[in-house]
Amino acid sequence: MTLPSGSVFAVYVAAFGAAVLGCAIAFRRALRVADADTRRGLAGVVAGSGGWALFELGFLVAPSRLLKYVAYDLSLVVGLSTVGAWLYFCSAYTGRSFHRNPTYRRAAVGAYVGIVAVKLTNHVHGLYFTTTAVQSPFPHLAVQHGTIHWVVAGLSYALVAVGFFMLFELFLEADYDTRPLGALVALTALPVLFDIVGFASPLLVDVNYEPLGVAAFAIGVLYVHEEAFLAVQLTDGVDDAVVYLDDADRIRGYNGRARELFDALDGAKGGRFADVLPEVEAALGDEHSVVERAVDGETRYFLATATSFSLGQSDIGRMVVFSDVTDTERKRRELERQNEQLEGFAAAIRHELLNTLQIVDGRVTVAGNALDSGNVETARDSLRTASETADRMAEVVDDLSVLARHGKTLDGAERVDFGVVVDGAWTDADVDDLTLSVDGEGTVVANPARLRELLASAFEFAAHNGASEVTVERGDEWFAVAGDGRPPGDADSEQYFEYGSAVPDAEAGILLPNVRMLAAVHGWSAGLDEEYENGVRVVVSGTDSVVAPAESPA
């Protein structure tokens, strides 16, 4: 059904009037884009398209043929300026520098001035276009374009296509769902089809429809998909995981790397960030905002940082970036562990030194009194005890020195037979008449020497704690050493693992701290089974994996 001419005219006026209004609204928003070059380019595109649409509207509604002619001629002049603005915007938005190249800029200005001179003198030579008054589908001037017009139009479309290429290349490389932006860019090119239909058939009036597409593009990127529009530019070349939030901290999008790290993001668009990723939200509030994630079977560490992005002075959302700081975090944790270990060694040595000095001082005093009384045997025994105590102090210091070397960064981890290491540790340990039973078998990834030292320390602790039997149990991700000696009772279980605490006694005081330290070197944890009532049961957990080596600090 054919619409009445008045209705068709109203549709055209409404379309171009909407384009003028849309560009006017979008222009104010474009002026608030943070990046200066992108702002200038986008504002130029919007302003040029708005002016182009305005003159096209004037071409339709002008009351005289002369005014229609002038309006159309000016629309061509303003419309051509949008080609340069479009290329400037595309270059700036995609991070290129073509728009800053002086040679390109001078060439563009020269070409523009030359073509504008031809257009403005068209009333003299008529080579660019001619007009004819027609009545269908409504009274207007039908335009017949000349060869020069088609040459300029072909060149313009080619340059616009270069801009499209730059944008789509960026969208394809972006690790982000850019389909909405791609659709908006494609919408910008759609009016070209209207131009072709208007030229080749009577279905559409032969006018320039491009301002309609640009207006839709500007409204779309600046009001509907503004977070994506800014985020794609901000994260161009960024390999980190990124999550985009709106000003209400709801998830608007995320890139592929973020989706790989956080399964909870699937289908979470529109959800509150704190509800979807509560552990990350909590980490962002900490001074040390590092989160742990399992990647390809190993623990990796990511620094979470939140950055606001805005249009002008108004924040429109946050961008949470996850930077892989695994190597740095491993070194930091290793330094922290070694510092704690050194503090423990210092406490142990201080404790042993004070204890030894007290014993030596006491035995020397006893020896002196015995000599004064003529009791040579008692004096000799006391001096022997003092000497043995001093020797034991030297042995403790030597043992701690060895452990200090073992407590450095792990290297040489390999898959070892757990039963073989247990047998070797039992041979090394000073356990007198204790008996050993092993429940479970298998392998564990560990440094063989340090695992053997760990087990030997656990065995010797059982002996010092009055055990008669030691049981070693092996689970999927843990192993335990249980002795049937004195139970902890009301004692704080953590004191058993503190150097220098002398729990349960001075001689056994460094053995379980050694167990925990050697476990920590592997990335494992060690503690007492507080529900075990038949003695002391030491559980080492986390043995399914070994901490990756970090470079030892100098």
PDB file of C-alpha atoms in Angstrom, residues 367-477:
ATOM      1  CA  ALA A 367      80.629 -28.131  92.179  1.00  0.00           C
ATOM      2  CA  GLY A 368      82.219 -25.225  94.070  1.00  0.00           C
ATOM      3  CA  ASN A 369      80.298 -26.026  97.244  1.00  0.00           C
ATOM      4  CA  ALA A 370      81.166 -29.716  96.893  1.00  0.00           C
ATOM      5  CA  LEU A 371      84.856 -28.910  96.576  1.00  0.00           C
ATOM      6  CA  ASP A 372      84.662 -26.709  99.626  1.00  0.00           C
ATOM      7  CA  SER A 373      83.184 -29.691 101.462  1.00  0.00           C
ATOM      8  CA  GLY A 374      85.803 -32.054 100.089  1.00  0.00           C
ATOM      9  CA  ASN A 375      83.243 -34.001  98.011  1.00  0.00           C
ATOM     10  CA  VAL A 376      85.256 -34.426  94.808  1.00  0.00           C
ATOM     11  CA  GLU A 377      82.893 -36.952  93.207  1.00  0.00           C
ATOM     12  CA  THR A 378      79.903 -34.642  93.509  1.00  0.00           C
ATOM     13  CA  ALA A 379      81.946 -31.741  92.126  1.00  0.00           C
ATOM     14  CA  ARG A 380      83.085 -33.909  89.189  1.00  0.00           C
ATOM     15  CA  ASP A 381      79.520 -35.020  88.396  1.00  0.00           C
ATOM     16  CA  SER A 382      78.253 -31.453  88.522  1.00  0.00           C
ATOM     17  CA  LEU A 383      80.977 -30.184  86.211  1.00  0.00           C
ATOM     18  CA  ARG A 384      80.322 -33.101  83.836  1.00  0.00           C
ATOM     19  CA  THR A 385      76.619 -32.168  83.761  1.00  0.00           C
ATOM     20  CA  ALA A 386      77.516 -28.532  83.049  1.00  0.00           C
ATOM     21  CA  SER A 387      79.786 -29.625  80.199  1.00  0.00           C
ATOM     22  CA  GLU A 388      77.143 -31.917  78.730  1.00  0.00           C
ATOM     23  CA  THR A 389      74.566 -29.161  78.923  1.00  0.00           C
ATOM     24  CA  ALA A 390      76.853 -26.776  77.075  1.00  0.00           C
ATOM     25  CA  ASP A 391      77.506 -29.453  74.453  1.00  0.00           C
ATOM     26  CA  ARG A 392      73.784 -29.976  74.035  1.00  0.00           C
ATOM     27  CA  MET A 393      73.381 -26.237  73.513  1.00  0.00           C
ATOM     28  CA  ALA A 394      75.975 -26.365  70.740  1.00  0.00           C
ATOM     29  CA  GLU A 395      74.172 -29.313  69.157  1.00  0.00           C
ATOM     30  CA  VAL A 396      70.852 -27.430  69.255  1.00  0.00           C
ATOM     31  CA  VAL A 397      72.439 -24.421  67.583  1.00  0.00           C
ATOM     32  CA  ASP A 398      73.962 -26.688  64.930  1.00  0.00           C
ATOM     33  CA  ASP A 399      70.597 -28.387  64.385  1.00  0.00           C
ATOM     34  CA  LEU A 400      68.894 -25.024  63.997  1.00  0.00           C
ATOM     35  CA  SER A 401      71.540 -23.947  61.506  1.00  0.00           C
ATOM     36  CA  VAL A 402      70.826 -27.043  59.423  1.00  0.00           C
ATOM     37  CA  LEU A 403      67.100 -26.387  59.660  1.00  0.00           C
ATOM     38  CA  ALA A 404      67.646 -22.768  58.626  1.00  0.00           C
ATOM     39  CA  ARG A 405      69.211 -24.052  55.417  1.00  0.00           C
ATOM     40  CA  HIS A 406      66.401 -26.565  54.947  1.00  0.00           C
ATOM     41  CA  GLY A 407      63.860 -23.844  55.606  1.00  0.00           C
ATOM     42  CA  LYS A 408      64.870 -21.825  52.578  1.00  0.00           C
ATOM     43  CA  THR A 409      62.953 -21.879  49.308  1.00  0.00           C
ATOM     44  CA  LEU A 410      62.026 -25.353  48.178  1.00  0.00           C
ATOM     45  CA  ASP A 411      63.866 -26.852  45.246  1.00  0.00           C
ATOM     46  CA  GLY A 412      64.373 -30.379  43.997  1.00  0.00           C
ATOM     47  CA  ALA A 413      60.805 -31.536  44.646  1.00  0.00           C
ATOM     48  CA  GLU A 414      59.983 -34.899  43.083  1.00  0.00           C
ATOM     49  CA  ARG A 415      57.458 -37.707  43.415  1.00  0.00           C
ATOM     50  CA  VAL A 416      58.794 -40.079  46.076  1.00  0.00           C
ATOM     51  CA  ASP A 417      57.584 -43.317  47.617  1.00  0.00           C
ATOM     52  CA  PHE A 418      56.134 -42.320  50.975  1.00  0.00           C
ATOM     53  CA  GLY A 419      56.876 -45.666  52.618  1.00  0.00           C
ATOM     54  CA  VAL A 420      60.553 -45.526  51.619  1.00  0.00           C
ATOM     55  CA  VAL A 421      60.930 -42.035  53.112  1.00  0.00           C
ATOM     56  CA  VAL A 422      59.213 -43.178  56.332  1.00  0.00           C
ATOM     57  CA  ASP A 423      61.655 -46.073  56.693  1.00  0.00           C
ATOM     58  CA  GLY A 424      64.632 -43.751  56.137  1.00  0.00           C
ATOM     59  CA  ALA A 425      63.342 -41.222  58.663  1.00  0.00           C
ATOM     60  CA  TRP A 426      62.792 -43.978  61.224  1.00  0.00           C
ATOM     61  CA  THR A 427      66.407 -45.047  60.785  1.00  0.00           C
ATOM     62  CA  ASP A 428      67.619 -41.452  61.278  1.00  0.00           C
ATOM     63  CA  ALA A 429      65.511 -40.706  64.342  1.00  0.00           C
ATOM     64  CA  ASP A 430      66.692 -41.289  67.919  1.00  0.00           C
ATOM     65  CA  VAL A 431      63.641 -43.230  69.105  1.00  0.00           C
ATOM     66  CA  ASP A 432      65.103 -45.875  71.463  1.00  0.00           C
ATOM     67  CA  ASP A 433      62.705 -48.846  71.718  1.00  0.00           C
ATOM     68  CA  LEU A 434      59.660 -47.365  70.005  1.00  0.00           C
ATOM     69  CA  THR A 435      57.750 -49.515  67.530  1.00  0.00           C
ATOM     70  CA  LEU A 436      56.475 -48.257  64.162  1.00  0.00           C
ATOM     71  CA  SER A 437      53.377 -49.162  62.197  1.00  0.00           C
ATOM     72  CA  VAL A 438      52.395 -47.705  58.814  1.00  0.00           C
ATOM     73  CA  ASP A 439      48.793 -47.493  57.622  1.00  0.00           C
ATOM     74  CA  GLY A 440      48.490 -46.529  53.957  1.00  0.00           C
ATOM     75  CA  GLU A 441      50.893 -46.200  51.075  1.00  0.00           C
ATOM     76  CA  GLY A 442      51.446 -44.186  47.941  1.00  0.00           C
ATOM     77  CA  THR A 443      53.614 -41.355  46.686  1.00  0.00           C
ATOM     78  CA  VAL A 444      53.978 -37.692  47.541  1.00  0.00           C
ATOM     79  CA  VAL A 445      55.610 -34.788  45.697  1.00  0.00           C
ATOM     80  CA  ALA A 446      58.275 -33.453  48.057  1.00  0.00           C
ATOM     81  CA  ASN A 447      61.919 -32.744  48.588  1.00  0.00           C
ATOM     82  CA  PRO A 448      63.080 -36.185  49.853  1.00  0.00           C
ATOM     83  CA  ALA A 449      65.655 -34.886  52.366  1.00  0.00           C
ATOM     84  CA  ARG A 450      63.305 -32.353  53.921  1.00  0.00           C
ATOM     85  CA  LEU A 451      60.385 -34.763  54.109  1.00  0.00           C
ATOM     86  CA  ARG A 452      62.679 -37.282  55.799  1.00  0.00           C
ATOM     87  CA  GLU A 453      63.814 -34.627  58.288  1.00  0.00           C
ATOM     88  CA  LEU A 454      60.170 -33.702  58.954  1.00  0.00           C
ATOM     89  CA  LEU A 455      59.193 -37.279  59.736  1.00  0.00           C
ATOM     90  CA  ALA A 456      62.300 -37.858  61.871  1.00  0.00           C
ATOM     91  CA  SER A 457      61.455 -34.791  63.979  1.00  0.00           C
ATOM     92  CA  ALA A 458      57.896 -36.089  64.452  1.00  0.00           C
ATOM     93  CA  PHE A 459      59.232 -39.516  65.505  1.00  0.00           C
ATOM     94  CA  GLU A 460      61.677 -37.991  68.002  1.00  0.00           C
ATOM     95  CA  PHE A 461      58.919 -35.849  69.464  1.00  0.00           C
ATOM     96  CA  ALA A 462      56.844 -38.991  70.075  1.00  0.00           C
ATOM     97  CA  ALA A 463      59.818 -40.567  71.833  1.00  0.00           C
ATOM     98  CA  HIS A 464      60.373 -37.493  74.042  1.00  0.00           C
ATOM     99  CA  ASN A 465      56.659 -37.406  74.782  1.00  0.00           C
ATOM    100  CA  GLY A 466      56.714 -40.856  76.371  1.00  0.00           C
ATOM    101  CA  ALA A 467      55.256 -42.853  73.481  1.00  0.00           C
ATOM    102  CA  SER A 468      55.855 -46.594  73.114  1.00  0.00           C
ATOM    103  CA  GLU A 469      54.368 -46.890  69.638  1.00  0.00           C
ATOM    104  CA  VAL A 470      54.211 -44.574  66.636  1.00  0.00           C
ATOM    105  CA  THR A 471      51.634 -44.924  63.854  1.00  0.00           C
ATOM    106  CA  VAL A 472      52.026 -43.258  60.456  1.00  0.00           C
ATOM    107  CA  GLU A 473      48.839 -42.836  58.427  1.00  0.00           C
ATOM    108  CA  ARG A 474      48.652 -41.802  54.762  1.00  0.00           C
ATOM    109  CA  GLY A 475      45.551 -40.213  53.172  1.00  0.00           C
ATOM    110  CA  ASP A 476      44.808 -38.686  49.785  1.00  0.00           C
ATOM    111  CA  GLU A 477      45.883 -35.191  50.745  1.00  0.00           C
TER     112      GLU A 477
END
